Amino acid sequence: MYFLDVILPIPLKQSFTYSVNNDEAAFLKPGMRVAVPFGKAKVYTGIVFQVHAQQPMGYETKSIDHILDEEPVITPLQLKHWEWMAAYYMCSLGEVIKAALPSAFLLESETIIKLTARNNMEEATLSDDEFVLFEALQHQSSLHINDARSILDRKNIVSVIQKLLDKNIIEIEETVYEQYTPKLKRYIKLAPQFTSEESLRELLDTLTRAPKQRDVLMHLFMLNSQTRKPISSASLQKKSKVTASVIKSLTDKGILEEYFIQHDRVEFSGETSIEVKSLNQAQATALSEIEASFQTNDVVLLHGVTSSGKTEIYVRLIEKMIASGKQVLYMLPEIALTTQLINRLQKYFGEKISVYHSRFSVNERVEVWKNVLNNKAKAQVVIGARSSLFLPFRNLGFIIIDEEHEPSFKQYSPAPRYNARDSAIVLANLHKAKLLMGSATPSLESYHNAKSGKFGLVTLMKRFGNVMMPDIELVDIKEKTRKKQMTGHFSDRLLEEMREVLKNGEQVILFQNRRGFSPVVECTTCGISPQCPNCDVSLTYHQHKNQLRCHYCGYHMAMMQSCIACGSETLDTKGFGTEQIETELKTLFPDYKVARMDQDTTKGKHSYAKLIEALENEEINILVGTQMLAKGLDFRNISLVGVMNADNLLNFPDFRAHERSFQLLQQVSGRAGRTQKRGKVLIQTYNPYHQILKQVSVNDYNAMYKEQLEERYNYKYPPFFRTIKIVFKDKNLARVQNASIWFGQALEIQFKENILGPEPPPIGRIKNKFIMNLLVKIPKSQSLEKTKKYIENVQRSFNSVKEFSSVRINIDVDNY
Ligand code: ADP
Ligand code: ZN
Ligand code: ZN
């Protein structure tokens, strides 16, 4: 009798032990998946951790339901990396696994399945069990796995579903993703009896009266001798200039045969089409400095201003790496994963590129996963958002983290609350791979690491083609308001510049950090503004739908006619969002095409790409948007960037707010003037004397770095102290307050003044839960490991306090 430790994708920290027989024990390897029963009526897919002969004490082990893999889908190295993540970010290995694996790998009781749109299914290829489920799904549009269990025998349910998934007959219901339609492409070949030259000639002789059919055969024969690749029906039709019916009559006669090949859903049509650009002097120097730095450093930071041509440098490094047969991971913030960049890289690397991110369907992600696992050429370079870190690399040689300063590399919720940039350093280490970070505005942490010698540092301060950095002007809107030089939210300076630019046929980008029409509706009689019933925030007015919406929980209601408190019809709007700017623009510039880019306008899978394309094709004259605009876009014809209001960035209550504002404003400004003509940036603000704005306007990263670093030092923040945030949530305000005070006091015994709070966050209630935060600051001299142990011990005692049993705790290490 053997035992199997399985990791389940749940928040519990221990593994679970099942019994297996001798054969199973011999077959199972760590990283394979097994379906196991759990609790009274649940089934989970778990990951094999280890097989042993140690009977667990105190309970009887159940046997597993089924083994789902012939080979591990997870590598030993991945498991090691994930164990590190679980320990570092204080969560369970199961939670990491749940985040890491595409959901199609982790079928469980809660999973819902349905038929795919495919209809040319051959029933004969199904086993009895598969057929039963298939039939059940004909009568019912979707099935819970638990329902499926009662239809079939419990033991094999997960494996039957897995087979149907692999055969593309069913799919997992996912509301977030676009529907997946299998792409089957039609191919044509000669029937086997005609493949010899002799038989073909005979055949052609019999077809003298059907010249078109003869033509098709001749072309097919020619294509066959030119290329060994499959010949698609479409290309044959085109080559021989016939209609589909000619080909059909040949197949009807049995001379031609049709067959289907499933095309990878994420497929690029790509031959590599352009030669790699030659680097200019500054780029070439930077490249050789990076390579030299890699001789002694595992991590190098490339600090290169916007449009300095960092991507071309990455391309060179990737080229060398793949020539040596290694895999490359190119990580970007989700939002920078534009078709623009992907197209650019495809031109260099063609089909060696795979893209991996959450906007893709599960099936697409499974495909990339398998390609990476099997070290396939077509996944030699993976471009992806933070979750691409979890792919099963075999032979990873190089990781690039572009826009390394981006906060979206950090996952806030759910656990693991990991930072993909930092976790990638550990991953590179495990693979003995090199890692390059790039940014025009590095995070304070990374720059500090580079300055203190922990990372290599290479700088590139010139824009490509000697394009000048944009000319940045601050516009004092307090002054402008006083002098009545504002039209709506536009200063006369901004309007003047816009007119000039538009007249020349150039484009304008306007940045506004908020979506919606106008954040707050306020009654001018009694001063009350409508609040979300579930969260402590004011509702945001969306003109387009005439609604008030909560951006935290999605609550919405129709805009009211009169004040709910006093009944007066004196509702007014305060503050403003992208939608309102768009509306103002339409009256200010009726002759120009205005578009908006924010979360509301980019919901569909392709809407973001469409907007970018329209901008590229100059079908849009003025684009107004949120920070979505700031990332990695490269347009030729934008000569003016306007920031509508810089103050709400600067006033954000967070120790990173100033650093963030600098980064965001520099990145947005970087969209201006990427060609010979110098770009112009206008930043409207009530506070033009703010240090950060001055530093932005003269493009002085170093001054910003120095000043911010000093503040971080004085106030004990990263990079000098580490932080762990502990978040408490409960429906009852008093309870969550007491719980956080209890916890805080327990921590203070050990960590004294390095415990901050508890205090409520700026928004003290979200989705009807009250929130309290505790912050643990950890000096560099204090052991991080021991600190976490201590917190875990406190948490254990906390969990045994009955009064607090409903209080949820989240722990966020290196919180953002
Ligand atoms: P960054 O990533 O630093 O913002 P990019 O790599 O996007 O800069 O380069 C900015 C622009 O300059 C792009 O349009 C790119 O095609 C062009 N460019 C950069 N390097 C070269 C080069 N060596 N030859 C030709 N064009 C280049
Ligand atoms: Zn009122
Ligand atoms: Zn709400």
PDB file of C-alpha atoms in Angstrom, residues 121-138 152 160 164:
ATOM      1  CA  MET A 121     -18.352  15.231 -34.734  1.00  0.00           C
ATOM      2  CA  GLU A 122     -18.139  11.523 -35.342  1.00  0.00           C
ATOM      3  CA  GLU A 123     -20.113   9.744 -32.693  1.00  0.00           C
ATOM      4  CA  ALA A 124     -18.279   6.531 -33.387  1.00  0.00           C
ATOM      5  CA  THR A 125     -15.086   7.978 -31.962  1.00  0.00           C
ATOM      6  CA  LEU A 126     -16.647   8.340 -28.530  1.00  0.00           C
ATOM      7  CA  SER A 127     -16.475   5.824 -25.719  1.00  0.00           C
ATOM      8  CA  ASP A 128     -19.743   4.837 -24.068  1.00  0.00           C
ATOM      9  CA  ASP A 129     -19.265   7.214 -21.176  1.00  0.00           C
ATOM     10  CA  GLU A 130     -18.272  10.040 -23.433  1.00  0.00           C
ATOM     11  CA  PHE A 131     -21.339   9.432 -25.516  1.00  0.00           C
ATOM     12  CA  VAL A 132     -23.646   9.479 -22.512  1.00  0.00           C
ATOM     13  CA  LEU A 133     -22.355  12.884 -21.492  1.00  0.00           C
ATOM     14  CA  PHE A 134     -22.427  14.123 -25.037  1.00  0.00           C
ATOM     15  CA  GLU A 135     -26.048  13.097 -25.267  1.00  0.00           C
ATOM     16  CA  ALA A 136     -26.932  14.671 -21.952  1.00  0.00           C
ATOM     17  CA  LEU A 137     -25.526  17.922 -23.273  1.00  0.00           C
ATOM     18  CA  GLN A 138     -27.773  17.728 -26.317  1.00  0.00           C
ATOM     19  CA  LEU A 152     -21.864   8.638 -14.808  1.00  0.00           C
ATOM     20  CA  VAL A 160     -14.167  11.475 -19.294  1.00  0.00           C
ATOM     21  CA  LEU A 164     -14.169  15.331 -24.334  1.00  0.00           C
TER      22      LEU A 164
END
